[in-house]
Coordinates of C-alpha atoms in Angstrom, one line a residue:
Chain A
M65 CA 83.1 -8.4 82.8
T66 CA 84.1 -4.8 82.2
A67 CA 82.0 -2.3 84.0
T68 CA 81.5 1.1 82.7
H69 CA 84.2 3.2 83.9
D70 CA 82.6 6.3 85.4
P71 CA 84.7 9.3 86.0
P72 CA 85.0 9.8 89.8
A73 CA 83.1 13.1 89.6
E74 CA 80.1 11.2 88.2
R75 CA 80.0 8.6 90.9
V76 CA 78.2 10.0 93.9
P77 CA 75.7 11.0 94.8
R78 CA 73.5 9.8 92.2
S79 CA 69.7 9.6 92.4
P80 CA 68.0 6.6 90.8
R81 CA 66.3 8.8 88.3
S82 CA 69.5 10.4 87.0
A83 CA 70.8 8.9 83.8
E84 CA 73.8 6.8 84.0
P85 CA 76.8 8.6 82.4
S86 CA 77.1 5.6 80.2
A87 CA 73.5 5.9 79.0
R88 CA 74.1 9.5 78.1
R89 CA 77.1 8.8 76.1
P90 CA 76.3 7.7 72.5
A91 CA 77.8 4.2 72.6
R92 CA 79.1 4.4 69.0
P93 CA 79.6 7.3 66.7
S94 CA 76.4 7.1 64.6
R95 CA 75.1 9.6 62.2
V96 CA 72.1 10.9 64.1
G97 CA 69.1 10.7 62.1
R98 CA 69.0 7.6 59.9
P99 CA 65.3 8.0 59.8
A100 CA 64.7 4.6 58.3
L101 CA 66.5 2.8 61.2
T102 CA 64.6 5.0 63.7
L103 CA 61.3 4.1 62.1
L104 CA 62.1 0.4 62.2
T105 CA 63.1 0.6 65.8
W106 CA 59.9 2.2 66.7
A107 CA 57.9 -0.2 64.7
I108 CA 59.6 -3.2 66.3
A109 CA 59.2 -1.7 69.8
L110 CA 55.5 -1.0 69.3
V111 CA 54.9 -4.6 67.9
F112 CA 56.8 -6.0 70.9
V113 CA 54.7 -4.2 73.5
S114 CA 51.5 -4.5 71.5
P115 CA 50.1 -7.2 73.9
A116 CA 50.4 -4.7 76.7
L117 CA 48.9 -1.9 74.7
W118 CA 46.1 -4.2 73.7
M119 CA 45.4 -5.1 77.3
V120 CA 45.1 -1.4 78.3
L121 CA 43.0 -0.8 75.2
T122 CA 40.6 -3.6 76.0
A123 CA 40.3 -2.4 79.6
F124 CA 38.4 0.7 78.2
K125 CA 36.0 -1.3 76.1
Q126 CA 32.5 -2.5 76.5
E127 CA 32.4 -6.3 76.7
T128 CA 30.8 -6.5 73.3
D129 CA 33.7 -4.5 71.8
A130 CA 36.2 -6.9 73.4
Y131 CA 34.8 -9.9 71.6
T132 CA 35.0 -9.0 67.9
D133 CA 36.4 -10.7 65.0
P134 CA 38.4 -8.9 63.6
P135 CA 39.5 -7.2 66.7
R136 CA 38.2 -3.7 67.1
V137 CA 40.5 -0.7 67.5
L138 CA 38.0 2.1 67.3
F139 CA 35.3 2.1 70.0
T140 CA 33.7 4.4 72.5
P141 CA 35.9 4.2 75.6
T142 CA 34.4 3.7 79.0
L143 CA 35.6 3.5 82.6
E144 CA 32.9 1.2 83.7
R145 CA 35.1 -1.9 83.8
F146 CA 37.5 -0.2 86.2
S147 CA 34.7 0.6 88.6
T148 CA 33.4 -2.9 88.4
V149 CA 36.9 -4.2 89.4
L150 CA 37.1 -1.8 92.2
D151 CA 33.6 -2.8 93.4
A152 CA 34.7 -6.5 93.2
G153 CA 36.6 -6.0 96.6
I154 CA 40.1 -5.6 95.3
M155 CA 41.1 -3.2 98.1
P156 CA 41.9 -5.6 100.8
Y157 CA 44.2 -7.5 98.5
V158 CA 46.0 -4.3 97.5
G159 CA 46.4 -3.6 101.2
N160 CA 47.9 -7.0 101.8
S161 CA 50.2 -6.5 98.8
L162 CA 51.3 -3.2 100.1
I163 CA 52.1 -4.6 103.6
A164 CA 54.0 -7.5 102.0
T165 CA 55.9 -5.3 99.6
L166 CA 56.8 -2.3 101.9
G167 CA 57.2 -4.4 105.0
S168 CA 59.6 -6.7 103.4
A169 CA 61.5 -3.8 101.7
A170 CA 61.9 -2.1 105.2
L171 CA 63.2 -5.3 106.7
V172 CA 65.6 -5.9 103.7
V173 CA 67.1 -2.5 104.2
L174 CA 67.4 -3.0 108.0
L175 CA 69.2 -6.3 107.5
G176 CA 70.9 -5.7 104.2
V177 CA 72.6 -2.3 104.7
P178 CA 74.8 -3.4 107.7
A179 CA 75.6 -6.7 106.0
A180 CA 76.5 -5.1 102.7
Y181 CA 78.6 -2.5 104.6
A182 CA 80.5 -5.3 106.5
L183 CA 81.1 -7.1 103.1
S184 CA 82.3 -4.0 101.3
I185 CA 84.1 -1.4 103.4
A186 CA 85.3 -3.5 106.3
P187 CA 86.2 -6.8 104.7
V188 CA 85.4 -9.7 107.0
R189 CA 87.6 -12.7 106.8
R190 CA 85.9 -15.2 104.6
S191 CA 83.7 -12.5 103.2
K192 CA 83.9 -14.2 99.8
D193 CA 82.4 -17.3 101.3
V194 CA 79.6 -15.3 102.8
L195 CA 78.9 -13.6 99.6
F196 CA 78.9 -16.8 97.9
F197 CA 76.5 -18.2 100.3
F198 CA 74.1 -15.3 99.8
I199 CA 74.0 -15.7 96.1
S200 CA 73.7 -19.4 96.4
T201 CA 70.4 -19.1 98.2
K202 CA 69.0 -17.6 95.0
M203 CA 69.9 -20.9 93.4
L204 CA 67.7 -22.7 95.8
P205 CA 64.4 -23.3 94.0
V206 CA 61.4 -22.1 96.1
V207 CA 59.8 -25.5 95.5
A208 CA 62.6 -27.1 97.6
V209 CA 61.4 -25.3 100.7
I210 CA 57.7 -24.8 100.2
V211 CA 56.6 -28.1 101.9
P212 CA 58.3 -27.6 105.3
L213 CA 57.4 -23.9 105.2
Y214 CA 53.8 -24.8 104.7
V215 CA 53.9 -27.4 107.6
A216 CA 55.8 -25.1 109.9
A217 CA 53.4 -22.1 109.2
G218 CA 50.5 -24.5 110.0
Q219 CA 52.1 -25.6 113.2
L220 CA 53.0 -22.0 114.2
N221 CA 49.4 -21.0 113.2
V222 CA 50.7 -18.4 110.8
L223 CA 49.0 -19.6 107.6
D224 CA 47.1 -17.0 105.9
N225 CA 49.0 -14.3 107.7
I226 CA 50.5 -11.4 105.8
W227 CA 53.6 -11.2 108.1
T228 CA 54.6 -14.7 107.0
L229 CA 54.8 -13.3 103.4
V230 CA 56.7 -10.4 104.7
L231 CA 59.4 -12.6 106.2
L232 CA 59.5 -14.9 103.1
Y233 CA 59.8 -12.0 100.7
T234 CA 62.6 -10.6 102.9
A235 CA 64.5 -13.9 102.6
M236 CA 63.7 -13.9 98.8
N237 CA 65.1 -10.3 98.2
L238 CA 67.9 -10.2 100.8
P239 CA 70.6 -11.8 98.7
I240 CA 69.8 -9.4 95.8
A241 CA 69.8 -6.5 98.1
V242 CA 73.1 -7.4 99.8
W243 CA 74.9 -7.7 96.5
M244 CA 73.3 -4.7 95.1
L245 CA 73.9 -2.4 98.2
R246 CA 77.5 -3.8 98.3
S247 CA 78.0 -2.5 94.7
F248 CA 76.8 0.9 95.8
F249 CA 79.0 0.9 98.9
L250 CA 82.1 0.0 96.8
E251 CA 81.4 3.3 94.9
V252 CA 81.6 5.4 98.0
P253 CA 85.1 7.0 98.1
T254 CA 86.9 5.5 101.1
A255 CA 88.4 8.8 101.8
I256 CA 85.1 10.0 103.4
I257 CA 85.1 7.1 105.8
E258 CA 88.8 7.4 106.7
A259 CA 88.4 11.1 107.3
A260 CA 85.5 10.4 109.6
R261 CA 87.4 7.6 111.4
V262 CA 90.4 9.8 111.9
E263 CA 88.2 12.4 113.7
G264 CA 87.3 9.5 116.1
A265 CA 83.8 8.9 115.1
S266 CA 82.7 5.3 115.9
L267 CA 81.8 2.9 113.2
P268 CA 78.0 3.0 113.7
R269 CA 78.3 6.8 113.8
V270 CA 80.2 6.8 110.5
L271 CA 77.6 4.5 109.0
W272 CA 74.7 6.6 110.2
S273 CA 75.8 10.1 109.5
V274 CA 78.4 9.8 106.7
M275 CA 77.6 6.8 104.7
L276 CA 73.9 6.7 104.7
P277 CA 73.3 10.2 103.1
V278 CA 75.6 9.2 100.3
M279 CA 74.0 5.7 100.0
A280 CA 70.4 7.1 100.0
P281 CA 69.9 6.8 96.2
G282 CA 71.3 3.3 96.2
I283 CA 69.1 2.2 99.0
A284 CA 66.1 3.8 97.2
A285 CA 66.9 1.9 94.1
T286 CA 67.4 -1.3 96.0
V287 CA 63.9 -0.9 97.7
L288 CA 62.3 -0.3 94.3
I289 CA 63.8 -3.5 92.9
C290 CA 62.7 -5.5 95.8
M291 CA 59.2 -4.0 95.5
I292 CA 59.0 -5.3 91.9
F293 CA 59.8 -8.8 92.9
S294 CA 57.5 -8.9 96.0
W295 CA 54.5 -7.3 94.3
N296 CA 54.6 -9.9 91.5
E297 CA 55.3 -12.9 93.6
F298 CA 52.7 -15.7 93.3
F299 CA 54.0 -19.1 94.4
F300 CA 54.3 -18.4 98.2
A301 CA 51.3 -16.2 98.1
V302 CA 49.0 -18.8 96.5
N303 CA 50.2 -21.6 98.7
L304 CA 50.5 -19.9 102.1
T305 CA 47.5 -17.6 102.0
A306 CA 43.8 -18.2 101.7
S307 CA 41.4 -15.3 102.3
Q308 CA 42.8 -13.0 105.0
A309 CA 46.3 -12.4 103.7
A310 CA 45.8 -13.0 100.0
T311 CA 47.7 -10.6 97.8
V312 CA 46.9 -9.1 94.4
P313 CA 48.1 -12.0 92.2
V314 CA 45.9 -14.3 94.2
F315 CA 43.0 -11.9 93.7
M316 CA 43.8 -12.0 90.0
V317 CA 43.5 -15.8 89.9
G318 CA 40.2 -15.9 91.7
F319 CA 38.9 -13.0 89.6
I320 CA 39.8 -14.9 86.5
T321 CA 38.0 -18.0 87.7
S322 CA 34.7 -16.1 88.3
E323 CA 34.9 -13.7 85.3
S324 CA 36.7 -15.8 82.7
L325 CA 34.4 -14.7 79.9
Y326 CA 34.6 -11.0 80.4
W327 CA 37.8 -10.0 78.7
A328 CA 37.3 -6.2 79.2
Q329 CA 36.8 -6.7 82.9
L330 CA 39.9 -8.9 83.1
S331 CA 41.9 -6.6 81.2
A332 CA 40.9 -3.7 83.5
A333 CA 41.8 -5.8 86.5
A334 CA 45.2 -6.8 84.9
T335 CA 45.9 -3.2 84.0
L336 CA 45.1 -1.9 87.6
V337 CA 47.1 -4.5 89.5
S338 CA 50.2 -4.1 87.1
L339 CA 50.1 -0.3 87.0
P340 CA 51.9 0.4 90.4
I341 CA 54.9 -1.7 89.6
V342 CA 55.1 -0.7 86.0
V343 CA 55.5 2.9 87.2
V344 CA 58.0 1.9 90.0
G345 CA 60.0 0.1 87.3
W346 CA 59.9 3.1 84.9
I347 CA 61.1 5.3 87.8
A348 CA 63.9 2.8 88.6
Q349 CA 64.8 1.9 85.1
R350 CA 68.3 3.2 85.2
Q351 CA 68.9 1.0 88.2
L352 CA 67.1 -2.0 86.9
V353 CA 70.2 -3.6 85.3
R354 CA 72.1 -3.3 88.6
G355 CA 69.3 -4.9 90.5
L356 CA 68.7 -7.7 88.0
S357 CA 72.3 -8.5 87.8
M358 CA 72.7 -8.3 91.6
G359 CA 75.1 -5.4 91.3
A360 CA 77.4 -7.1 88.7
V361 CA 76.5 -4.7 85.8
K362 CA 75.9 -1.0 86.2
Chain B
M221 CA 69.8 0.1 112.8
S222 CA 73.4 -1.2 113.3
T223 CA 74.0 -3.9 115.9
T224 CA 77.5 -3.0 116.6
T225 CA 78.8 -1.3 119.7
A226 CA 81.8 0.9 119.3
A227 CA 84.7 -1.5 119.7
P228 CA 87.6 -0.6 122.0
R229 CA 90.6 -0.5 119.7
T230 CA 92.7 -2.5 122.1
T231 CA 92.0 -6.1 121.3
R232 CA 91.9 -7.5 117.9
R233 CA 89.2 -9.9 118.7
S234 CA 86.7 -7.4 119.7
R235 CA 87.4 -5.5 116.6
D236 CA 86.9 -8.6 114.5
W237 CA 83.5 -8.9 116.1
A238 CA 82.6 -5.4 115.5
R239 CA 83.4 -6.0 111.9
R240 CA 81.4 -9.1 111.8
A241 CA 78.4 -8.1 113.8
P242 CA 76.6 -6.0 111.2
L243 CA 76.6 -9.1 109.0
L244 CA 75.2 -11.5 111.4
P245 CA 71.5 -10.6 111.4
A246 CA 71.2 -10.9 107.8
L247 CA 73.2 -14.1 107.8
I248 CA 71.2 -15.8 110.6
F249 CA 67.9 -14.7 109.0
T250 CA 68.9 -16.1 105.7
I251 CA 70.0 -19.4 107.2
L252 CA 66.8 -19.7 109.2
L253 CA 64.5 -19.1 106.3
T254 CA 66.4 -21.0 103.5
Q255 CA 68.7 -23.6 105.0
L256 CA 66.5 -24.9 107.7
P257 CA 63.5 -25.5 105.5
F258 CA 65.8 -27.2 103.0
L259 CA 67.1 -29.6 105.7
A260 CA 63.5 -30.3 106.7
T261 CA 62.8 -31.1 103.1
I262 CA 65.5 -33.7 103.0
W263 CA 64.1 -35.1 106.2
Y264 CA 60.6 -35.3 104.8
S265 CA 61.9 -36.9 101.6
L266 CA 63.1 -39.9 103.5
R267 CA 59.7 -40.5 105.1
S268 CA 56.4 -41.8 103.9
W269 CA 53.9 -39.0 104.8
N270 CA 50.6 -38.6 103.0
L271 CA 48.3 -36.1 104.6
L272 CA 45.3 -38.2 103.5
R273 CA 46.6 -41.0 105.8
P274 CA 47.2 -39.5 109.3
G275 CA 49.7 -41.5 111.3
S276 CA 51.3 -42.8 108.1
Q277 CA 54.7 -41.2 108.9
E278 CA 57.5 -43.6 109.0
F279 CA 61.2 -43.7 107.9
T280 CA 61.3 -45.2 104.4
G281 CA 64.8 -44.4 103.3
L282 CA 65.2 -43.8 99.6
S283 CA 61.9 -45.3 98.5
N284 CA 60.4 -41.9 97.6
Y285 CA 63.4 -41.3 95.3
A286 CA 62.9 -44.7 93.7
A287 CA 59.3 -43.9 93.2
I288 CA 59.8 -40.5 91.6
L289 CA 62.7 -41.5 89.4
T290 CA 60.5 -44.2 87.8
D291 CA 57.5 -41.8 87.7
R292 CA 56.6 -40.8 84.1
Q293 CA 55.0 -37.6 85.3
F294 CA 58.1 -36.5 87.1
L295 CA 60.5 -37.3 84.3
G296 CA 58.1 -35.6 81.8
A297 CA 58.1 -32.5 84.1
A298 CA 61.9 -32.6 84.3
A299 CA 62.1 -32.7 80.5
N300 CA 59.6 -29.8 80.2
T301 CA 61.6 -27.8 82.6
V302 CA 64.8 -28.1 80.7
L303 CA 62.9 -27.4 77.4
I304 CA 61.1 -24.4 78.6
T305 CA 64.1 -22.9 80.4
A306 CA 66.5 -23.5 77.6
S307 CA 64.2 -22.3 74.8
C308 CA 63.0 -19.3 76.8
V309 CA 66.6 -18.1 77.7
L310 CA 67.9 -18.7 74.2
V311 CA 65.1 -16.9 72.3
S312 CA 65.0 -14.0 74.9
M313 CA 68.8 -13.7 74.5
V314 CA 68.7 -13.5 70.8
L315 CA 65.8 -11.0 70.7
G316 CA 67.4 -9.1 73.5
I317 CA 70.7 -8.7 71.6
G318 CA 68.7 -7.4 68.6
L319 CA 66.8 -4.9 70.6
A320 CA 69.9 -3.8 72.4
M321 CA 71.7 -3.2 69.1
L322 CA 68.7 -1.1 67.9
L323 CA 68.8 0.9 71.1
D324 CA 72.5 1.5 71.0
R325 CA 72.5 4.7 69.1
R326 CA 71.0 8.1 69.4
F327 CA 67.6 8.6 67.8
L328 CA 64.4 10.4 68.4
G329 CA 62.4 9.0 71.4
R330 CA 65.0 6.6 72.5
G331 CA 64.1 6.9 76.1
V332 CA 60.3 6.4 75.3
V333 CA 61.2 3.3 73.3
R334 CA 63.4 1.9 76.1
T335 CA 60.6 2.6 78.6
L336 CA 58.1 0.8 76.4
L337 CA 60.4 -2.2 75.9
I338 CA 61.0 -2.8 79.6
T339 CA 57.3 -2.8 80.4
P340 CA 56.5 -6.5 79.7
F341 CA 59.1 -7.4 82.4
L342 CA 57.2 -5.3 84.9
I343 CA 53.6 -6.5 84.3
L344 CA 52.2 -8.9 86.9
P345 CA 53.3 -12.3 85.6
V346 CA 49.9 -13.7 86.3
A347 CA 48.3 -10.9 84.3
T348 CA 50.8 -11.6 81.5
A349 CA 49.9 -15.3 81.4
L350 CA 46.1 -14.3 81.4
L351 CA 46.6 -11.8 78.6
W352 CA 48.3 -14.3 76.3
K353 CA 45.9 -17.0 77.2
T354 CA 42.8 -14.9 76.3
T355 CA 43.3 -11.7 74.1
M356 CA 46.4 -13.1 72.3
F357 CA 45.9 -16.9 71.9
D358 CA 42.1 -17.2 71.8
P359 CA 41.2 -19.2 68.6
V360 CA 38.3 -17.0 67.7
F361 CA 38.8 -13.5 69.0
G362 CA 42.6 -13.6 69.7
L363 CA 45.0 -11.1 68.2
V364 CA 47.6 -13.8 67.2
G365 CA 45.0 -15.6 65.3
F366 CA 43.9 -12.5 63.5
V367 CA 47.5 -11.6 62.6
L368 CA 48.3 -15.1 61.4
S369 CA 45.0 -15.7 59.6
P370 CA 46.5 -14.8 56.2
F371 CA 48.9 -17.8 56.7
G372 CA 46.0 -20.1 57.4
L373 CA 46.7 -20.2 61.2
G374 CA 43.6 -18.1 62.0
D375 CA 41.8 -20.5 64.3
V376 CA 44.5 -22.5 66.1
D377 CA 43.8 -23.0 69.8
W378 CA 47.3 -22.3 70.8
A379 CA 47.1 -22.7 74.6
S380 CA 45.6 -26.2 74.3
S381 CA 47.1 -27.4 71.0
Y382 CA 50.7 -26.1 71.7
P383 CA 50.7 -25.6 75.4
V384 CA 54.5 -25.5 75.9
L385 CA 55.0 -23.2 72.9
S386 CA 52.4 -20.9 74.3
V387 CA 54.0 -20.9 77.7
V388 CA 57.4 -20.2 76.2
A389 CA 55.9 -17.3 74.1
A390 CA 54.6 -15.6 77.2
L391 CA 57.8 -16.2 79.1
V392 CA 60.0 -15.0 76.1
W393 CA 57.8 -11.8 76.1
Q394 CA 58.5 -11.3 79.8
W395 CA 62.2 -12.0 79.8
T396 CA 63.4 -10.4 76.6
P397 CA 63.5 -6.9 78.3
F398 CA 65.8 -8.4 81.0
M399 CA 68.2 -9.6 78.4
M400 CA 68.0 -6.5 76.4
L401 CA 68.9 -4.3 79.5
L402 CA 72.0 -6.5 80.3
I403 CA 73.2 -6.5 76.7
L404 CA 72.7 -2.8 76.3
A405 CA 74.7 -2.2 79.5
G406 CA 77.4 -4.3 77.9
L407 CA 77.3 -2.4 74.5
Q408 CA 77.5 0.8 76.3
S409 CA 80.6 -0.3 78.2
Q410 CA 82.5 -0.7 75.1
E411 CA 85.6 1.4 74.6
R412 CA 85.0 4.0 72.0
D413 CA 88.5 3.9 70.7
V414 CA 88.3 0.2 69.9
I415 CA 85.3 0.9 67.7
E416 CA 87.0 3.8 66.1
A417 CA 90.1 1.7 65.5
G418 CA 88.0 -1.0 63.8
Q419 CA 86.4 1.6 61.6
V420 CA 89.8 3.1 60.7
D421 CA 90.9 -0.4 59.7
G422 CA 87.9 -0.4 57.3
A423 CA 86.0 -3.2 59.0
N424 CA 82.4 -3.4 57.9
T425 CA 79.5 -3.4 60.3
W426 CA 79.1 -7.2 60.3
Q427 CA 82.9 -7.8 60.8
M428 CA 82.8 -5.2 63.6
F429 CA 79.9 -7.1 65.3
A430 CA 81.5 -10.5 64.9
M431 CA 85.1 -9.5 65.8
V432 CA 84.7 -6.8 68.3
T433 CA 81.2 -6.4 69.7
L434 CA 80.3 -10.1 70.2
P435 CA 83.6 -11.1 72.1
H436 CA 83.1 -8.0 74.3
L437 CA 79.5 -9.1 75.0
R438 CA 80.5 -12.6 76.0
R439 CA 80.5 -12.0 79.7
Y440 CA 77.2 -10.2 79.6
I441 CA 75.7 -13.0 77.5
E442 CA 77.0 -15.6 80.0
L443 CA 75.6 -13.6 82.9
G444 CA 72.3 -13.1 81.2
V445 CA 71.9 -16.8 80.3
L446 CA 72.8 -17.9 83.9
L447 CA 70.6 -15.4 85.8
G448 CA 67.8 -15.9 83.2
A449 CA 68.0 -19.7 83.7
I450 CA 67.9 -19.3 87.6
Y451 CA 64.8 -17.2 87.4
V452 CA 63.0 -19.2 84.5
V453 CA 63.6 -22.7 86.1
N454 CA 61.3 -21.5 89.0
T455 CA 58.4 -20.5 86.7
F456 CA 55.1 -21.3 88.2
D457 CA 52.6 -18.5 87.8
T458 CA 52.7 -18.6 83.9
I459 CA 51.9 -22.4 83.9
Y460 CA 49.4 -22.2 86.7
M461 CA 47.6 -19.4 84.8
M462 CA 47.8 -20.5 81.2
T463 CA 47.6 -24.2 81.1
Q464 CA 47.4 -25.7 84.6
G465 CA 50.2 -27.9 83.4
G466 CA 47.8 -29.4 80.9
P467 CA 46.4 -30.8 78.8
G468 CA 47.0 -33.7 81.1
T469 CA 50.5 -33.1 82.2
A470 CA 51.7 -32.0 78.8
S471 CA 53.1 -28.6 79.9
A472 CA 53.8 -29.2 83.6
N473 CA 57.3 -28.3 84.7
L474 CA 59.0 -29.3 88.0
P475 CA 57.6 -26.5 90.2
F476 CA 54.2 -27.0 89.1
T477 CA 54.5 -30.9 89.5
I478 CA 55.8 -30.5 93.0
Y479 CA 53.0 -28.1 93.9
Q480 CA 50.4 -30.6 92.5
R481 CA 52.0 -33.5 94.4
A482 CA 52.1 -31.6 97.7
F483 CA 49.0 -29.4 97.7
L484 CA 46.5 -31.4 95.5
G485 CA 48.0 -35.0 96.0
F486 CA 48.9 -34.4 99.7
D487 CA 52.0 -36.5 99.3
V488 CA 54.5 -34.7 101.3
G489 CA 57.2 -37.4 101.1
Q490 CA 57.3 -37.6 97.3
S491 CA 57.0 -33.9 96.7
A492 CA 59.9 -33.3 99.1
A493 CA 62.0 -35.9 97.3
M494 CA 61.2 -34.1 94.0
G495 CA 62.3 -30.8 95.6
V496 CA 65.6 -32.4 96.6
V497 CA 66.3 -33.8 93.1
V498 CA 65.6 -30.3 91.7
V499 CA 68.1 -28.8 94.1
I500 CA 70.7 -31.6 93.2
G501 CA 70.2 -30.7 89.6
T502 CA 70.5 -27.0 90.2
I503 CA 73.6 -27.4 92.3
I504 CA 75.3 -29.4 89.5
V505 CA 74.5 -26.5 87.0
A506 CA 75.2 -23.9 89.7
L507 CA 78.7 -25.2 90.6
V508 CA 79.7 -24.5 87.0
A509 CA 77.6 -21.4 86.6
L510 CA 78.3 -19.8 90.1
R511 CA 82.0 -19.8 89.5
L512 CA 81.4 -18.0 86.2
I513 CA 79.0 -15.4 87.8
F514 CA 81.4 -14.9 90.7
R515 CA 84.3 -14.3 88.3
A516 CA 82.2 -11.8 86.6
F517 CA 81.2 -10.0 89.9
L518 CA 84.7 -9.9 91.2
S519 CA 86.4 -8.8 88.0
S520 CA 83.8 -5.9 87.6
E521 CA 84.8 -4.7 91.0
E522 CA 88.5 -4.7 90.2
Q523 CA 87.6 -2.2 87.6
N524 CA 86.0 0.0 90.2
A525 CA 88.6 -0.3 92.8

């Protein structure tokens, strides 16, 4: 695997929004403006995302416009469907999703940053084994742990409790975060740390006042990636929550059962619940590759 | 924040601990929440425990395993899991390579196109499944039927006639952007001079792709296939939403079957045994795969050292 070789000047600090140097560089010399190919690319892209565009379009329809053969593109848009969804009591679910998403992201940073630091800057003996272990937990199918988790949660009386999801989402995202953060740490020039150490600063001190400011964009990107996974998670949510702690995907399923014939309504709900994470993903898109490949690809 | 205390630099041992301490909270947390439950799953799998028969718990050795390995439903789900995972990963990869090739040049609105293309990956998977089940695949009012009607496929009820195909379609839509992003990163890491040298040597576009680009992408393709497979094997929401594993058990995969056995059939022992079998299968694949991934990770670091 050859990573893009950034010139050192480009390395740090880098905000998640700033374009990767590799993305700015045209990858191959191409005659700019082969209009036919550009048109083709646009056409293919629009066809590919058409189901999503259709979903958004349907959300603005009256129910009668949603059920037409052939499908209707021109109609009088309305916001009624959205207000219906909001009136259907979606807010508590959104609140739960926010707690689960942000709570686990905070915990991931708290646990992940020191671990990633230990595995990158100060190599621990057997650190390869530890890294290996972290990544191997991603290989453990969730179905292999769901039964005892359900039983244990029942015995501890934490079924249908949002903090149970916070802990599980932390466990789910921690391996990704450790690898990803480690790849950011590895980009920090070691000279910074050495200089601070020479001046007699203690390790935690170096971490806190020298490393963290440099790492901030990387941590932000890691948080955004973890948010995407937590917000969209369904398996734990549907099995370990009932009414009090149910998250947005669980709301969606219930809503579908009760409103299955109202496509415009369903599309409005689907659009609303997807929107926050779609925006987060758009913001973090430069870092998406790093997150999805757990830091292997930049 | 950090759990270390400043280590006196006199003894090596305390310095070792100072180095290791930041790692421990994450490590202990992960072991508690992943390894312990898995050990418990193994324990449950060796016992007969059905929630509908309280007091039924007893040690039964491997009888749960014997039961599921002769269970048509389980074997069917295992076959479906392999089929869904393999076809989804393969098709997403091919489409992802195609899209990445298109995006690997400068053109008007490239950023917008890229943003559009990653969107399906970000949409709530439950919503994606719903969208495909209704507005796309509906036999009467669905968009797919409308588009295919000139070919005489206008009123096919995809989700119930071809449940596995429908699930794979929704999954491919969701995972193609993931593959595209990985491959695009691979394309953009190509050395310019290699490409230029190829062009000087008079290689045509196809030769360039086959002889230069594809070998360079090999690592990225491997990584995409492996990571994609790890994620797609665990697919649950799409099946739950689109087909409920039906009709009958035609489109149930292992996660869905284990969920059914545990939460609808209340058979803890058997669903635990299924979970263990899934892990054993995953481990066999992972042993090969992990080595590859790991090599990829570490070699990418040597580049940055």
